[in-house]
Coordinates of C-alpha atoms and ligand atoms in Angstrom, one line a residue:
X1 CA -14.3 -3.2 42.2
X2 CA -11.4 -5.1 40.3
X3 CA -10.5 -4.6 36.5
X4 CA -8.4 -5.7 34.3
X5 CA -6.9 -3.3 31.0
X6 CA -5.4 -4.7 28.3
X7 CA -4.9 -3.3 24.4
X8 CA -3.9 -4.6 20.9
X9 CA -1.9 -2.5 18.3
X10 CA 0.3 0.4 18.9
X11 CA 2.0 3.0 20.5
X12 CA -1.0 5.2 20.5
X13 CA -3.1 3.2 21.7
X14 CA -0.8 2.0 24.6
X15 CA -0.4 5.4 26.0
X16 CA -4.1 5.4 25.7
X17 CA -4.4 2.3 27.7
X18 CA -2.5 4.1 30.2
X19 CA -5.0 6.8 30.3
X20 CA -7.8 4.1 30.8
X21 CA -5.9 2.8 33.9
X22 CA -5.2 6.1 35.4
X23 CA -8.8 6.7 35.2
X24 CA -10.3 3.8 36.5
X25 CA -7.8 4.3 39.7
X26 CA -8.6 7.0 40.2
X27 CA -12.2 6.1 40.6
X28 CA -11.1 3.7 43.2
X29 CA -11.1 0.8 40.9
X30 CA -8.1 -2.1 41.6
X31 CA -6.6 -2.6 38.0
X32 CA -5.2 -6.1 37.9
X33 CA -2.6 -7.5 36.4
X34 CA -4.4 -10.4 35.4
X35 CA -7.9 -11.3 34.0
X36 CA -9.2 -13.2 37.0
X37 CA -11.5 -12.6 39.6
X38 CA -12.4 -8.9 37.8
X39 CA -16.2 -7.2 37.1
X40 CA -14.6 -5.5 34.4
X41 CA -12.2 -6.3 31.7
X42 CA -11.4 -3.8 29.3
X43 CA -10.1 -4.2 25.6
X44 CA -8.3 -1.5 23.9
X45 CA -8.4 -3.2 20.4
X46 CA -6.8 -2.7 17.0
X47 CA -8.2 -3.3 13.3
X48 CA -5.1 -1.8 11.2
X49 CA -5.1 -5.2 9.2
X50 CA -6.9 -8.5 9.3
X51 CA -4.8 -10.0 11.9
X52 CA -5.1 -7.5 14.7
X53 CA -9.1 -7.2 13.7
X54 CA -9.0 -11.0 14.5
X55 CA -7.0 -11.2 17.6
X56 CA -9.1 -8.4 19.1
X57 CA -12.3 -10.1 18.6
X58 CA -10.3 -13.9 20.1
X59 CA -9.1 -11.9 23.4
X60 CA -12.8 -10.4 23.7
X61 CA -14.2 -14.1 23.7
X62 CA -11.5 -15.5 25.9
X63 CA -11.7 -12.6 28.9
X64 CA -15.9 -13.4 28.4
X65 CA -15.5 -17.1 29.0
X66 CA -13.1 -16.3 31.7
X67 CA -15.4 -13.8 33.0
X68 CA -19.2 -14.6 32.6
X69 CA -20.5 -12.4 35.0
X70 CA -17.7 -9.0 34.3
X71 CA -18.5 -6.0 32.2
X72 CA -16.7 -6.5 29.2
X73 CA -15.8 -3.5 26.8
X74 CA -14.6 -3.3 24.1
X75 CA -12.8 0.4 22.9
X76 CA -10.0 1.7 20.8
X77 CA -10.1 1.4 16.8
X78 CA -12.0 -1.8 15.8
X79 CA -15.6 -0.4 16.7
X80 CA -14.6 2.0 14.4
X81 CA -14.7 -0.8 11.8
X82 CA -17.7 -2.8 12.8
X83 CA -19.4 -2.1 15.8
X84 CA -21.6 -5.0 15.1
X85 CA -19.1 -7.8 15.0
X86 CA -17.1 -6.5 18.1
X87 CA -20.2 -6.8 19.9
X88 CA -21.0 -10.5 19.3
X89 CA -17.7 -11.3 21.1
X90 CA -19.7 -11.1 24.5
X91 CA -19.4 -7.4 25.2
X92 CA -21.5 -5.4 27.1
X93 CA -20.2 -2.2 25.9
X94 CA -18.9 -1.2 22.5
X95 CA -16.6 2.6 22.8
X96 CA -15.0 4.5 20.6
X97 CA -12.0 5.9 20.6
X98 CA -13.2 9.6 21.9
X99 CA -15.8 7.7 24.3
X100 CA -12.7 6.2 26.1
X101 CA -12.1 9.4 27.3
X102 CA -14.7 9.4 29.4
X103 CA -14.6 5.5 30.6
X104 CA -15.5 5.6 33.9
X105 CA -19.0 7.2 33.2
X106 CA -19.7 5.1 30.5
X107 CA -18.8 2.3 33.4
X108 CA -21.1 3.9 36.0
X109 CA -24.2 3.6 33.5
X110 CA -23.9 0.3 32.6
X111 CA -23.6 -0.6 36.5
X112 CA -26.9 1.5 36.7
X113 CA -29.4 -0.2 34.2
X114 CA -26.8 -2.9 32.9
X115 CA -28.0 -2.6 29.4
X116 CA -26.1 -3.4 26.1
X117 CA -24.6 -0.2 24.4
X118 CA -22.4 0.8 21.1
X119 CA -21.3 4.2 21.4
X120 CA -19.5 5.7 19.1
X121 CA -18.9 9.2 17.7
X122 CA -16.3 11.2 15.4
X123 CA -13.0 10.8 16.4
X124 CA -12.0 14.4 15.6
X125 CA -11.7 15.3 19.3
X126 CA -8.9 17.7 20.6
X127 CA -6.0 16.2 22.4
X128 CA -5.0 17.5 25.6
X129 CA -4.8 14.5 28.2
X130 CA -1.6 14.0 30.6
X131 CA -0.3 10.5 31.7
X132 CA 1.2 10.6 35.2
X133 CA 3.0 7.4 35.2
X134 CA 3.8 4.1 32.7
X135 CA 2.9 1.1 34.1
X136 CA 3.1 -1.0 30.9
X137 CA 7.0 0.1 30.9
X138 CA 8.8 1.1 34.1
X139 CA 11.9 3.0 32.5
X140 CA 10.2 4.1 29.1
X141 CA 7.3 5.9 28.7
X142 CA 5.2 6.6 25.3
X143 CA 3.4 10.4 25.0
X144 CA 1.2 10.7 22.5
X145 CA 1.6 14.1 21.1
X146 CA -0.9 14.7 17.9
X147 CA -3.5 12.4 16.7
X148 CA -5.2 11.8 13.4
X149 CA -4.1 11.1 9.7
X150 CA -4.6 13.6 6.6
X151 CA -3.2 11.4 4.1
X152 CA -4.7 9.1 1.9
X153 CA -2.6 6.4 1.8
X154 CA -4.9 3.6 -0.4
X155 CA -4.7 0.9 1.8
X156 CA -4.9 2.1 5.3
X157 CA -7.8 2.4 7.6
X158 CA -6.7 4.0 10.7
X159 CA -8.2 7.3 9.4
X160 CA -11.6 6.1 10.0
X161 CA -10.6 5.4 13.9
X162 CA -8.6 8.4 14.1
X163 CA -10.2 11.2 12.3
X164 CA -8.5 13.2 8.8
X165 CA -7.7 16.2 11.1
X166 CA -4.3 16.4 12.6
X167 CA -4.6 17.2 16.3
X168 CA -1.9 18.0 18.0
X169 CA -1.1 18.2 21.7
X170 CA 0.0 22.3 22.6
X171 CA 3.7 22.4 23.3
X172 CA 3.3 23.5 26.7
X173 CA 1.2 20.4 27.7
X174 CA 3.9 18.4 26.1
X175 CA 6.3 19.8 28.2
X176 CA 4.6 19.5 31.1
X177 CA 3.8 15.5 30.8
X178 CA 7.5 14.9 29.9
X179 CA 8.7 17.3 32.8
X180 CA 6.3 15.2 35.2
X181 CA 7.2 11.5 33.8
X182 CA 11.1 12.3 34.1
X183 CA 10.5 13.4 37.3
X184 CA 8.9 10.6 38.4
X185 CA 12.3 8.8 36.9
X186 CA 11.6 7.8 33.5
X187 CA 14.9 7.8 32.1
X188 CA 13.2 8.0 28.1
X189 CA 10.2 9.2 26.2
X190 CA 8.4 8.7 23.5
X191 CA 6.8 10.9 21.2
X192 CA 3.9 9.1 19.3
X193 CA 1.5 10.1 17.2
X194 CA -0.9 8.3 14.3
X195 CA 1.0 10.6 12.1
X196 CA 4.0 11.9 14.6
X197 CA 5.6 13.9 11.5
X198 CA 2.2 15.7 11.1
X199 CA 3.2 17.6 14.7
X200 CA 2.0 21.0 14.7
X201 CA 0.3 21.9 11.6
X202 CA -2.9 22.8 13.3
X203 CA -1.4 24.6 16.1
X204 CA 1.6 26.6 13.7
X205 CA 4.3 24.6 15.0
X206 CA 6.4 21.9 13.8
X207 CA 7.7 18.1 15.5
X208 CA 11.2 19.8 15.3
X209 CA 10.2 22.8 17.4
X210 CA 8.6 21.1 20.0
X211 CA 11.2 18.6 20.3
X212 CA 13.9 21.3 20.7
X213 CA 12.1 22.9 22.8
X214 CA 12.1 19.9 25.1
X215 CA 15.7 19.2 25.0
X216 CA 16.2 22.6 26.1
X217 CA 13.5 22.8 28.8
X218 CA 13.5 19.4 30.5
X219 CA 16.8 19.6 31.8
X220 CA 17.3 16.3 33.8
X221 CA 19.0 13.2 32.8
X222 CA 16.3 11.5 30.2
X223 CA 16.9 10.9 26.6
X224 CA 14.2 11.1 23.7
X225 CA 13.4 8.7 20.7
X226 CA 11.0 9.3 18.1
X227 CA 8.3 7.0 16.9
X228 CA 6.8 6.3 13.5
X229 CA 7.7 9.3 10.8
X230 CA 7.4 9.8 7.2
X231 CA 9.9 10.0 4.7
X232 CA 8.8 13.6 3.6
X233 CA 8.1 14.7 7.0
X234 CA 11.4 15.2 8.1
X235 CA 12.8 18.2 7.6
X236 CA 16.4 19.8 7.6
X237 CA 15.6 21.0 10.6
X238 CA 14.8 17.6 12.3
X239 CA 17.7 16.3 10.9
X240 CA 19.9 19.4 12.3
X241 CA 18.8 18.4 16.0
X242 CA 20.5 15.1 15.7
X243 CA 23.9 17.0 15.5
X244 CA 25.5 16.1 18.5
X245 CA 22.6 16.0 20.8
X246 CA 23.4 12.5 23.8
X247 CA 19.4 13.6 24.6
X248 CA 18.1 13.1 21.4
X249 CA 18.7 8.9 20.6
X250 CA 19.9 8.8 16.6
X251 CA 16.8 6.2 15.7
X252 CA 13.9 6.5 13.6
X253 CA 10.7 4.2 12.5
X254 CA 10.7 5.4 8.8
X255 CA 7.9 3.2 7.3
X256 CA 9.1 2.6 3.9
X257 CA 6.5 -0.1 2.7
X258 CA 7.8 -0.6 -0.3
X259 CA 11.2 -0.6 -2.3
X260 CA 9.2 -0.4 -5.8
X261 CA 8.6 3.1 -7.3
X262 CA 5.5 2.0 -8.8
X263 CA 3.8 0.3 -5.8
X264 CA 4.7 3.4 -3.5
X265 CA 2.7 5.3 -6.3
X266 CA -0.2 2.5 -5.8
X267 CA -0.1 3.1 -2.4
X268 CA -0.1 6.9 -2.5
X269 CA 3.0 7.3 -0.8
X270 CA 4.5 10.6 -1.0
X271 CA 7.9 9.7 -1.6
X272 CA 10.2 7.4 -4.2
X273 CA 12.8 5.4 -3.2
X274 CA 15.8 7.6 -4.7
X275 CA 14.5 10.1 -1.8
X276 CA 13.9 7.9 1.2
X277 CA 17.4 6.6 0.2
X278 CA 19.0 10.3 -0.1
X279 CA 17.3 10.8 3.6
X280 CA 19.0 8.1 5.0
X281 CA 22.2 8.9 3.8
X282 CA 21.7 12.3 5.1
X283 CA 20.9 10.9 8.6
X284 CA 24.1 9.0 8.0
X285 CA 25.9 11.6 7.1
X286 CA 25.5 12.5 10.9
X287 CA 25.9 8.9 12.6
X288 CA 27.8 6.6 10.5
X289 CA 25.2 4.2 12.8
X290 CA 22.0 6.2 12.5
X291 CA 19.2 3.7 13.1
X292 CA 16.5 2.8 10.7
X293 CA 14.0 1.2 11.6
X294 CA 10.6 0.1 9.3
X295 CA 7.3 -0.9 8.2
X296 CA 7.2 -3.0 5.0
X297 CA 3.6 -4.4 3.2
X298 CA 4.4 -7.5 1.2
X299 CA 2.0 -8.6 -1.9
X300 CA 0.1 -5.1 -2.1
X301 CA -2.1 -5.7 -5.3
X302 CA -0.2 -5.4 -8.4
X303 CA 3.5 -6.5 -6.7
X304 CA 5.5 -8.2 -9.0
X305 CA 8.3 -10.6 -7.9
X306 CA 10.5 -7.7 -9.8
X307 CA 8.5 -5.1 -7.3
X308 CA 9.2 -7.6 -4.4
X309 CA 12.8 -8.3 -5.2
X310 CA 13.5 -4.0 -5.2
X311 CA 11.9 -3.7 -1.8
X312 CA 14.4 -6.8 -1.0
X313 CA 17.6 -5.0 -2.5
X314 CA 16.1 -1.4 -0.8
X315 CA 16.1 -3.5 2.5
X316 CA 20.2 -4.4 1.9
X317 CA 20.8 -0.8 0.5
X318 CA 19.4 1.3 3.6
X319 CA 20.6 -1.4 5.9
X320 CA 17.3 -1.1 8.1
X321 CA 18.3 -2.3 11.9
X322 CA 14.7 -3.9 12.3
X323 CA 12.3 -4.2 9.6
X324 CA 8.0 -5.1 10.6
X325 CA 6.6 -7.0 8.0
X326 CA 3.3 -7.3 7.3
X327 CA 1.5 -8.6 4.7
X328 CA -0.9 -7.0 2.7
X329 CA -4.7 -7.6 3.8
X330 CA -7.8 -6.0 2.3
X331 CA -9.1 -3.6 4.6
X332 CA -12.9 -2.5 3.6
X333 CA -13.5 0.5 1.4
X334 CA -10.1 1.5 1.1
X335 CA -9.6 2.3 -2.8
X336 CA -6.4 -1.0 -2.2
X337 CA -8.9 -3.1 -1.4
X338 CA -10.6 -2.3 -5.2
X339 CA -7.8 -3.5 -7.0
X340 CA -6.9 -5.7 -9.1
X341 CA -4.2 -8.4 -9.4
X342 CA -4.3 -9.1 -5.4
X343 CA -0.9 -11.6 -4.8
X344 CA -2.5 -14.5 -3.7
X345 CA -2.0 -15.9 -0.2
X346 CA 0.8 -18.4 -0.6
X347 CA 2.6 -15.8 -2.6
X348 CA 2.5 -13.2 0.1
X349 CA 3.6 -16.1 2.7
X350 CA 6.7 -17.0 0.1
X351 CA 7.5 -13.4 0.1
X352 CA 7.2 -12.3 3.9
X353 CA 9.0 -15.6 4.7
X354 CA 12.3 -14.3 2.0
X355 CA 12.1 -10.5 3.2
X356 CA 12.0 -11.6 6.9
X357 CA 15.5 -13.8 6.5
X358 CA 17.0 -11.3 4.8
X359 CA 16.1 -8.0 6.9
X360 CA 17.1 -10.5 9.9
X361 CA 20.4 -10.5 7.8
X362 CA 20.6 -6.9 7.7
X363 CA 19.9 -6.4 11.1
X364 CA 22.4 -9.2 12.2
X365 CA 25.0 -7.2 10.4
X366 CA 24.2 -3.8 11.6
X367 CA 24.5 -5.4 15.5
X368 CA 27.6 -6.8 14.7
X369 CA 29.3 -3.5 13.3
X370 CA 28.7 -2.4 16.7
X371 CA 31.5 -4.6 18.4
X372 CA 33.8 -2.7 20.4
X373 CA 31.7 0.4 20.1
X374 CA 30.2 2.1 23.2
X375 CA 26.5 2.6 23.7
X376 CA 24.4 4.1 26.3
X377 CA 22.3 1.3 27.3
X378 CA 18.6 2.0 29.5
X379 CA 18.9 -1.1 32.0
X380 CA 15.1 -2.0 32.3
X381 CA 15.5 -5.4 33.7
X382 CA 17.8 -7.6 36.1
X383 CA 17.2 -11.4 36.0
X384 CA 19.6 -14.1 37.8
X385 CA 22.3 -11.8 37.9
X386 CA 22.0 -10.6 33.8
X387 CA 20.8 -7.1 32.8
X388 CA 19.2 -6.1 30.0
X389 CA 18.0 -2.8 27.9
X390 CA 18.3 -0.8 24.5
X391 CA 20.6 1.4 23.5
X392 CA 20.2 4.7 21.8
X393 CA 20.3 2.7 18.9
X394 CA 17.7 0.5 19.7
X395 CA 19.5 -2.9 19.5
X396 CA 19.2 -4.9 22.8
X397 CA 22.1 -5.4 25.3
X398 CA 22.6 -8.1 28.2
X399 CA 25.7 -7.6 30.4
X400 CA 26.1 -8.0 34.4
X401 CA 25.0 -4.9 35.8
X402 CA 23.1 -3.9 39.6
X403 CA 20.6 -1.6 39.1
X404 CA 17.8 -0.9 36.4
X405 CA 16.2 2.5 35.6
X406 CA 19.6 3.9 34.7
X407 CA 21.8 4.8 31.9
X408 CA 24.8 2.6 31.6
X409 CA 27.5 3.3 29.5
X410 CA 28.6 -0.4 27.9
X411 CA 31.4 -1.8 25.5
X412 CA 29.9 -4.4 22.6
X413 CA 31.0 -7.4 23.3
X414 CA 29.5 -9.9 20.7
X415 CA 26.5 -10.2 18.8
X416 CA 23.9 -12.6 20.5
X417 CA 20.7 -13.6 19.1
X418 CA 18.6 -10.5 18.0
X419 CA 20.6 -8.7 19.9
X420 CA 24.5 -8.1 21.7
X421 CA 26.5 -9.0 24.8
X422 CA 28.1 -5.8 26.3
X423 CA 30.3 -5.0 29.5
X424 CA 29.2 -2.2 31.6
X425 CA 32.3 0.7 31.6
X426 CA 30.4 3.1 33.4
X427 CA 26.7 3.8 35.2
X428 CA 26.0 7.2 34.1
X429 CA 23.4 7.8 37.2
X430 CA 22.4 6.0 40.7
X431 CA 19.9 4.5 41.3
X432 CA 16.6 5.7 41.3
X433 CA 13.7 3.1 41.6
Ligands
5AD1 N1 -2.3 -4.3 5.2 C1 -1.1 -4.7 5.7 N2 -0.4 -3.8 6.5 C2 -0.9 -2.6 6.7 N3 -0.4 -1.6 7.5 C3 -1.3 -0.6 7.4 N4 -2.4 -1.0 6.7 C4 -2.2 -2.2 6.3 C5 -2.8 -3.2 5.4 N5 -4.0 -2.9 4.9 C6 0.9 -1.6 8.1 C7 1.8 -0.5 7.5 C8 1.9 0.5 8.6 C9 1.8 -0.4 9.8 C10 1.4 0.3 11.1 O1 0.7 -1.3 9.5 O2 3.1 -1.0 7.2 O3 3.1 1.2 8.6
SF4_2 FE1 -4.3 -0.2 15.5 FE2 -3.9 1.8 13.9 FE3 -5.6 2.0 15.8 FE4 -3.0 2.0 16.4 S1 -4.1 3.6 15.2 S2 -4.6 0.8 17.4 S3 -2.3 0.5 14.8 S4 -5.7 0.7 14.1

């Protein structure tokens, strides 16, 4: 039997895509790398805005006209939404997100009576799965550490997919995965969550702990990054582990949404501006070069050009080194999706069009203060001779290099597209792949 995985969406639901493949091989099922020639094709999808809800349900369509006769199922967060529509994109089987836990038996059934199914229950399960390997990645691997979302920001639905309780991996199964996937010569991990920052409340233990806990335990050669984390999540003692730690890279996805004061209170954010911006100059305060990355909604109901043109002047002010912008779409029952003065669509085109040129601005800046810096670059690919990776900062090198899967130390050469030219000045490691 032959099936193809594939997912929409994020982090979380990559590593979770992961956990699909492991199962279905080790049920003896071939996962293939493409959609042809499969009995079953497997759609890990995504429904955080309009967009992803819509490219889910075209991929669904597409791998059913490829595929006539496959099992086609549909999983991850958009059943979630609307189990109904999902279905009508010629799937056979409609899964949750906890059902996906338990994939191949769902698969077995279907093979048994072959009869249409939505199943879907609470997300509030516990967390406690392992991945062995990355396949989407061969250097980097995500590990999702804690799942679900206890805050009410107004225009997100991920909370419905993901459950209000926080639910966080223990410490010790944490270790264990990261202990395994370095071994196995991943040279950087991780940590995900749907709220990262959340880590630990359930279990009495905090993202900080667990994270110097690993940079004490998991002594090999690997470095850390940290994905998406609130503004008021991170505490001094985060910030204190950045001192002088090579293991810990000094980057973080701190979705700010918003540069207006007003709309962050719309949006039931937790934070103003004056704090995020105290943060960063805090992280700064460490790393002239501390990396910021973000999230920004453009045309949330009720932004004024004057609300638009603060996030724009925030954007030049924290000096964000890669900005996502998205813009604003009405996601059903959220208390957002009830208000009033919604920007109309050209508006929030005009708008994402003017904050993308100017956060590529920022970013273009923040690469090319790097010149004649070093950086410890993660080679992950070698193509006619040119290699490429991120560094700890998360900007993107090419220079001539041998080997991937190591950590090369590199000079900055230029600035080249959205990224920089570097010469290698020492590899770190050998080889290991
Ligand atoms: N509309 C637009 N963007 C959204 N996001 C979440 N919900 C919405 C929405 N309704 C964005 C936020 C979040 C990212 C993962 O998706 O910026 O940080
Ligand atoms: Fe998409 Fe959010 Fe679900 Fe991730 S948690 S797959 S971003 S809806």
């Amino acid at each position: 039997m032959r099936a193809f995985v594939t997912f929409l969406g994020c982090k979380v639901n990559q590593y979770e895509t992961e956990l699909i493949i492991e199962q279905l091989e080790r049920a003896g099922i071939v996962v293939s790398s493409q959609p042809v020639d499969v009995d079953i094709c497997v759609v890990n999808t995504c429904m955080v805005t309009n967009e992803a809800a819509r490219q889910s349900r075209q991929l669904l369509r597409k791998l059913r006209r490829m595929n006539p006769d496959a099992l086609v199922i549909a999983t991850g967060c958009y059943p979630h939404l609307d189990a109904l529509s999902i279905k009508d994109c010629g799937v056979d089987l409609v899964l949750g997100n906890r059902e996906k836990k338990e994939l191949v038996k769902h698969i077995n059934e279907w093979f048994r009576n072959k009869e249409q199914k939505v199943l879907i229950s609470q997300p509030d399960y516990e967390i406690s799965e392992q991945v062995s390997s990355f396949l989407a990645d061969r250097v980097r691997a995500y590990v999702k550490v804690q799942d679900g979302c206890d805050e009410y920001c107004t225009y997100c639905i991920v909370p419905l997919a993901r459950g209000r309780k926080i639910r966080s991996k223990p410490t010790q199964v944490v270790i264990r995965e990261v202990k395994n996937l370095v071994n196995s010569g991943y040279k950087e991990i991780v940590l995900t969550g749907v709220n990262l920052g959340r880590y630990g409340r359930d279990i009495d233990t905090s993202l900080a702990h667990l994270v110097r806990r690993l940079l004490n335990e998991v002594v090999e050669d690997f470095r850390i990054r940290l994905s998406s984390i609130n503004v008021q999540d991170i505490s001094a003692e985060l910030i204190e582990l950045f001192k002088n730690n090579e293991k810990l890279c000094p980057h973080l996805h701190i979705p700010i949404q918003s540069g207006s004061n007003k709309i962050l209170k719309a949006m039931n954010r937790s934070y103003t501006v004056e704090q995020a911006l105290a943060l960063f100059e805090r992280l700064r305060s460490l790393d002239p070069f501390f990396s910021i990355t973000t999230d920004i909604i453009v045309g949330f109901p009720g932004e004024t050009i004057g609300d638009f043109e603060e996030t724009l002047a925030l954007v030049k002010r924290a000096m964000f080194s890669r900005v996502h912008a998205f813009k604003y779409s009405d996601r059903p029952n959220t208390p957002a999706s009830r208000m009033r003065h919604k920007v109309p669509p050209e508006e929030k085109d005009r708008r994402m069009k003017l904050l993308r040129e100017i956060a590529e601005k920022v970013a273009a800046d923040y690469r090319a203060a790097s010149v004649g810096k070093i950086r410890t670059v993660l080679v992950e690919m070698n193509k006619d001779g040119v290699s490429y990776g991120y560094d700890q900062y998360y900007v993107r090198h090419e220079f001539v290099s041998l080997s991937t899967n190591v950590l090369a130390k590199v000079v900055v050469k230029k600035p080249n597209g959205a990224g920089v030219v570097s010469q290698v000045v020492s590899l770190e490691k050998s080889v290991v792949d």
